[in-house]
Coordinates of C-alpha atoms in Angstrom, one line a residue:
M1 CA -27.0 30.9 6.0
P2 CA -25.4 28.3 3.7
S3 CA -27.8 26.5 1.4
L4 CA -28.9 23.0 2.2
D5 CA -27.2 20.2 0.3
P6 CA -29.6 18.9 -2.4
A7 CA -29.2 15.3 -1.3
I8 CA -30.1 16.1 2.3
A9 CA -33.1 18.1 1.2
E10 CA -34.4 15.3 -1.0
V11 CA -34.1 12.7 1.7
R12 CA -35.8 15.0 4.3
R13 CA -38.7 15.7 1.9
A14 CA -39.3 12.0 1.4
V15 CA -39.2 11.3 5.1
R16 CA -41.4 14.4 5.9
A17 CA -44.2 13.0 3.8
S18 CA -44.1 9.6 5.6
L19 CA -43.9 11.0 9.1
A20 CA -46.7 13.6 8.8
P21 CA -49.5 11.2 9.9
H22 CA -47.5 10.2 13.0
A23 CA -47.2 13.6 14.7
G24 CA -46.9 13.3 18.5
A25 CA -46.3 9.5 18.3
A26 CA -43.1 7.3 18.4
V27 CA -41.4 5.6 15.6
I28 CA -38.6 3.1 15.1
V29 CA -35.9 3.5 12.4
A30 CA -34.1 0.4 11.2
L31 CA -30.4 1.3 11.2
S32 CA -27.7 -0.9 9.8
G33 CA -24.9 1.6 9.5
G34 CA -25.1 1.6 5.7
A35 CA -25.7 4.7 3.6
D36 CA -29.5 4.2 3.1
S37 CA -30.4 3.6 6.7
L38 CA -28.0 6.3 8.0
A39 CA -29.5 8.9 5.7
L40 CA -33.0 7.8 6.7
T41 CA -32.1 8.0 10.4
A42 CA -30.6 11.5 10.1
A43 CA -33.6 12.8 8.2
T44 CA -36.1 11.1 10.5
I45 CA -34.5 12.7 13.6
F46 CA -34.5 16.1 12.0
E47 CA -38.1 16.0 10.8
A48 CA -39.4 14.4 14.0
R49 CA -38.4 17.4 16.1
R50 CA -41.0 19.6 14.4
L51 CA -43.7 16.9 14.7
G52 CA -43.0 16.0 18.3
I53 CA -42.2 12.4 17.3
A54 CA -39.9 10.2 19.5
V55 CA -37.4 8.4 17.4
T56 CA -35.6 5.2 18.4
A57 CA -32.9 3.8 16.1
A58 CA -32.9 0.0 16.2
V59 CA -29.7 -1.6 15.1
V60 CA -30.0 -5.4 14.5
D61 CA -26.8 -7.4 15.1
H62 CA -27.2 -10.7 13.3
G63 CA -23.9 -12.0 14.5
L64 CA -23.0 -13.4 11.1
Q65 CA -19.8 -11.5 10.6
V66 CA -16.7 -10.9 12.7
G67 CA -16.9 -7.6 14.4
S68 CA -20.6 -7.1 13.7
D69 CA -21.1 -6.1 17.3
A70 CA -18.7 -3.2 16.9
V71 CA -20.4 -2.1 13.6
A72 CA -23.7 -2.1 15.4
Q73 CA -22.4 0.0 18.3
R74 CA -20.9 2.6 15.9
A75 CA -24.2 2.9 14.1
A76 CA -26.1 3.3 17.4
A77 CA -23.6 5.9 18.5
Q78 CA -24.1 8.0 15.4
A79 CA -27.9 8.0 16.0
R80 CA -27.4 9.1 19.6
E81 CA -25.1 11.9 18.6
Q82 CA -27.9 13.3 16.5
G83 CA -30.3 13.2 19.4
A84 CA -32.2 9.9 19.1
D85 CA -32.5 7.0 21.4
A86 CA -30.7 3.9 20.0
R87 CA -30.8 0.2 20.8
V88 CA -28.7 -2.7 19.6
L89 CA -30.8 -5.8 19.1
T90 CA -28.8 -9.0 19.1
V91 CA -30.6 -11.8 17.2
R92 CA -30.0 -15.5 16.4
V93 CA -30.3 -16.4 12.8
D94 CA -31.8 -19.9 12.1
P95 CA -29.1 -21.9 10.2
Q96 CA -31.8 -24.4 9.1
H97 CA -34.3 -21.9 7.7
P98 CA -36.0 -23.6 4.7
D99 CA -35.6 -20.5 2.5
G100 CA -31.9 -20.0 3.1
P101 CA -29.7 -17.6 5.0
E102 CA -31.0 -14.4 3.5
A103 CA -34.6 -15.2 4.5
A104 CA -33.4 -16.4 7.9
A105 CA -31.7 -13.1 8.6
R106 CA -34.6 -11.1 7.3
D107 CA -37.1 -13.0 9.5
A108 CA -34.9 -12.6 12.6
R109 CA -34.4 -8.9 11.8
Y110 CA -38.1 -8.1 11.3
A111 CA -39.1 -10.0 14.5
A112 CA -36.6 -8.0 16.5
L113 CA -37.8 -4.7 15.0
R114 CA -41.4 -5.6 15.7
Q115 CA -40.6 -6.4 19.3
C116 CA -38.6 -3.2 19.8
A117 CA -41.5 -1.2 18.4
Q118 CA -43.9 -2.8 20.8
E119 CA -41.7 -2.2 23.7
V120 CA -41.4 1.6 23.1
G121 CA -45.0 1.9 21.9
A122 CA -44.0 2.9 18.4
D123 CA -46.7 3.4 15.7
A124 CA -44.4 2.5 12.8
V125 CA -41.1 1.1 11.7
L126 CA -39.2 3.0 9.0
L127 CA -37.1 1.0 6.6
G128 CA -34.3 2.4 4.3
H129 CA -35.2 0.7 1.0
T130 CA -34.5 2.9 -2.0
L131 CA -35.6 3.2 -5.6
D132 CA -32.6 0.9 -6.5
D133 CA -33.8 -1.7 -4.1
Q134 CA -37.2 -1.5 -5.6
A135 CA -35.8 -2.0 -9.1
E136 CA -33.8 -5.0 -8.0
T137 CA -36.9 -6.5 -6.4
V138 CA -39.0 -6.1 -9.5
L139 CA -36.3 -7.7 -11.7
L140 CA -35.9 -10.7 -9.3
G141 CA -39.7 -11.2 -9.3
L142 CA -39.7 -11.1 -13.1
A143 CA -36.9 -13.7 -13.3
R144 CA -38.7 -16.0 -10.9
G145 CA -41.9 -15.8 -12.9
S146 CA -43.8 -15.0 -9.7
G147 CA -46.6 -13.1 -11.4
A148 CA -47.9 -9.6 -11.0
A149 CA -47.8 -9.7 -7.2
S150 CA -44.0 -9.9 -7.1
L151 CA -43.7 -7.3 -9.8
Q152 CA -45.4 -4.8 -7.4
G153 CA -42.2 -4.7 -5.5
M154 CA -42.2 -3.4 -1.9
P155 CA -45.1 -1.2 -0.8
P156 CA -44.3 2.2 0.7
L157 CA -46.7 1.4 3.5
L158 CA -47.7 -2.0 4.9
K159 CA -49.8 -2.8 7.9
D160 CA -49.1 -6.3 9.1
A161 CA -51.4 -8.8 10.9
D162 CA -50.3 -7.4 14.3
G163 CA -51.3 -3.8 13.2
M164 CA -47.7 -2.6 12.9
L165 CA -47.0 -0.1 10.2
W166 CA -43.9 -0.6 8.0
L167 CA -42.9 2.5 6.1
R168 CA -40.4 2.9 3.3
P169 CA -40.0 6.6 2.8
L170 CA -37.1 6.4 0.3
L171 CA -38.6 4.3 -2.5
G172 CA -38.4 7.3 -4.7
V173 CA -34.8 8.1 -3.7
R174 CA -31.7 6.8 -5.5
R175 CA -28.9 5.0 -3.6
T176 CA -26.4 7.6 -4.9
T177 CA -28.5 10.3 -3.2
T178 CA -28.4 8.6 0.2
R179 CA -24.6 8.3 -0.1
A180 CA -24.3 12.0 -1.0
C181 CA -26.6 12.8 1.9
C182 CA -24.3 10.9 4.3
A183 CA -21.2 12.6 2.9
A184 CA -22.8 16.0 3.3
S185 CA -23.8 15.2 6.8
A186 CA -20.4 13.8 7.8
L187 CA -21.8 10.4 8.7
Q188 CA -19.5 7.4 8.6
I189 CA -20.9 4.8 6.3
W190 CA -20.4 1.1 6.8
D191 CA -20.4 -0.9 3.6
D192 CA -21.6 -4.5 4.2
P193 CA -19.1 -6.8 2.5
Q194 CA -22.0 -9.2 1.7
N195 CA -23.3 -6.5 -0.6
T196 CA -20.5 -7.5 -3.0
E197 CA -20.8 -11.2 -2.7
T198 CA -22.1 -12.5 -6.1
R199 CA -23.4 -15.7 -4.6
F200 CA -26.5 -13.7 -3.7
A201 CA -28.9 -13.2 -6.6
R202 CA -29.7 -9.6 -5.5
V203 CA -26.0 -8.7 -5.7
R204 CA -25.7 -10.1 -9.2
V205 CA -28.7 -8.0 -10.2
R206 CA -27.2 -4.9 -8.6
E207 CA -23.6 -5.3 -9.9
T208 CA -24.2 -6.9 -13.3
V209 CA -27.8 -7.1 -14.6
L210 CA -29.0 -3.5 -14.0
P211 CA -25.7 -1.9 -15.3
V212 CA -25.9 -4.0 -18.5
L213 CA -29.6 -2.9 -19.0
E214 CA -28.6 0.7 -18.4
A215 CA -25.8 0.4 -20.9
E216 CA -27.7 -1.4 -23.6
L217 CA -31.2 0.2 -23.3
G218 CA -30.2 3.6 -22.0
P219 CA -30.4 5.3 -18.6
G220 CA -33.5 5.4 -16.5
I221 CA -34.1 1.6 -16.3
A222 CA -34.2 1.5 -12.5
A223 CA -36.7 4.4 -12.3
A224 CA -38.8 2.7 -15.0
L225 CA -38.9 -0.5 -13.0
A226 CA -39.9 1.4 -9.9
R227 CA -42.7 3.1 -11.8
T228 CA -43.9 -0.2 -13.1
A229 CA -44.1 -1.5 -9.6
E230 CA -46.1 1.5 -8.5
Q231 CA -48.6 1.1 -11.4
L232 CA -49.1 -2.6 -10.7
R233 CA -49.7 -1.8 -7.0
E234 CA -52.5 0.6 -8.0
D235 CA -54.0 -2.0 -10.3
A236 CA -53.8 -4.6 -7.6
E237 CA -55.5 -2.4 -5.0
A238 CA -58.4 -1.9 -7.4
F239 CA -58.5 -5.6 -8.2
D240 CA -58.4 -6.6 -4.5
E241 CA -61.3 -4.3 -3.8
M242 CA -63.3 -6.1 -6.4
I243 CA -62.3 -9.4 -5.0
H244 CA -63.3 -8.6 -1.5
E245 CA -66.7 -7.5 -2.7
T246 CA -67.1 -10.8 -4.7
I247 CA -65.9 -13.0 -1.8
E248 CA -68.6 -11.7 0.5
D249 CA -71.2 -13.3 -1.8
I250 CA -69.5 -16.6 -2.7
V251 CA -67.6 -17.7 0.4
E252 CA -69.0 -19.6 3.4
H253 CA -67.5 -21.1 6.5
A254 CA -67.2 -24.8 6.5
E255 CA -66.1 -27.4 9.1
A256 CA -62.4 -26.8 9.8
G257 CA -62.1 -24.4 6.9
I258 CA -63.9 -22.4 4.3
S259 CA -65.8 -23.1 1.1
V260 CA -66.3 -21.3 -2.2
S261 CA -69.1 -21.5 -4.8
V262 CA -68.1 -23.5 -7.9
A263 CA -70.5 -21.7 -10.1
A264 CA -69.3 -18.2 -9.0
L265 CA -65.6 -19.2 -9.5
A266 CA -66.3 -20.7 -13.0
A267 CA -68.3 -17.6 -14.0
N268 CA -65.4 -15.2 -13.3
P269 CA -62.5 -14.4 -15.6
A270 CA -59.4 -16.5 -15.0
A271 CA -57.4 -13.6 -13.4
L272 CA -60.2 -12.9 -10.9
R273 CA -60.8 -16.6 -10.2
N274 CA -57.2 -17.3 -9.5
R275 CA -56.9 -14.2 -7.2
I276 CA -60.0 -15.3 -5.3
I277 CA -58.5 -18.7 -4.7
R278 CA -55.1 -17.3 -3.5
L279 CA -56.8 -14.8 -1.3
V280 CA -59.1 -17.3 0.3
V281 CA -56.3 -19.7 1.2
D282 CA -54.0 -16.9 2.4
S283 CA -56.6 -15.3 4.6
E284 CA -57.8 -18.5 6.1
F285 CA -54.6 -20.5 6.5
G286 CA -51.8 -17.9 6.2
V287 CA -50.1 -19.6 3.3
G288 CA -49.4 -18.6 -0.3
L289 CA -50.1 -20.8 -3.3
T290 CA -47.9 -21.2 -6.4
R291 CA -49.4 -20.6 -9.8
V292 CA -49.4 -24.4 -10.5
Q293 CA -51.3 -25.0 -7.2
T294 CA -53.8 -22.2 -7.9
L295 CA -54.5 -23.6 -11.4
E296 CA -55.1 -27.1 -10.0
V297 CA -57.6 -25.8 -7.5
A298 CA -59.3 -23.8 -10.3
R299 CA -59.8 -26.9 -12.3
L300 CA -62.0 -28.2 -9.6
A301 CA -64.5 -25.5 -10.8
T302 CA -63.7 -25.3 -14.5
D303 CA -62.6 -28.8 -15.5
W304 CA -63.8 -31.2 -12.9
S305 CA -64.0 -34.9 -13.9
G306 CA -64.2 -36.4 -10.4
Q307 CA -60.6 -35.7 -9.3
G308 CA -59.9 -36.1 -5.6
P309 CA -58.6 -33.7 -3.0
I310 CA -55.6 -31.5 -3.7
D311 CA -52.9 -31.3 -1.1
L312 CA -51.9 -27.7 -0.5
P313 CA -49.6 -26.0 2.0
G314 CA -51.4 -26.2 5.3
C315 CA -54.8 -27.4 3.8
T316 CA -56.6 -29.5 1.3
A317 CA -59.0 -28.5 -1.4
R318 CA -61.8 -30.8 -2.6
R319 CA -65.1 -30.4 -4.5
E320 CA -68.3 -31.2 -2.6
G321 CA -71.3 -30.7 -4.8
G322 CA -71.5 -27.1 -5.9
R323 CA -68.7 -25.9 -3.6
I324 CA -64.9 -26.2 -3.2
V325 CA -64.0 -26.8 0.4
F326 CA -60.7 -25.8 1.8
A327 CA -60.0 -27.6 5.1
A328 CA -57.0 -27.6 7.5
R329 CA -54.8 -30.6 7.3

């Protein structure tokens, strides 16, 4: 028998590890027609047979480019040829999205994938992000000054508020490997023209920033950035466990919101104090605070001189005696 192409073997190994806990279940694979998602789909279909997993390839047509419907149908056809069910999901992208067109397309795509997963009773949705995507995400987070949370990059496994699992099996696989996998599997790759449009920050990082870093600092930068993200996620998980233990003792429900002990906040190190504030607001009101907003709330505990309520996204924070009260607006 001919030996298995190394690129196919690498992608299959990565997918096998992610699929193992889902034996006998159903999964969705997000398929765009690009090399990463095609390689992921092919490997998922292959590995799922041994595990008794039903695979549905979900192709989201955003309708943002001429001929996008034909691209979606070709991608779905390739999934069907390999033995999977496939669906084309047509979505409407909000042109007035406050965070711009990329965020609008992402929100529409994830909503469609979640709905498709619910319809077929899938346990998880598999996404084709690679090590290169992870490196780009870390660099973008670093450039934005978003703190350690953004430098953690994309998690390999995420359970959302609805209980849906989002899996990224290829975060340890290079983009060159997924292209080689597709070539060895005779899969027809669609290259999204938007992936070369330099008006997008991620494209500039991919096409210019990372190559310059590789040239000036030596090879291996992308892998190093991905390792950094993994290490920071490990640190964050330990930190979050500490925070949850602390919160149980210092948080109380308040009218239309929640309150936190001033003394407990002030007694904690700044890093822990700021994380507690962000976690309380996010868990209670579903919004994220910027660093500036977080520090202003912290001052209610550490540097209070009678300042009034602080307006935050979706809520307010004010000091009442020995507690900081977060209330819905």
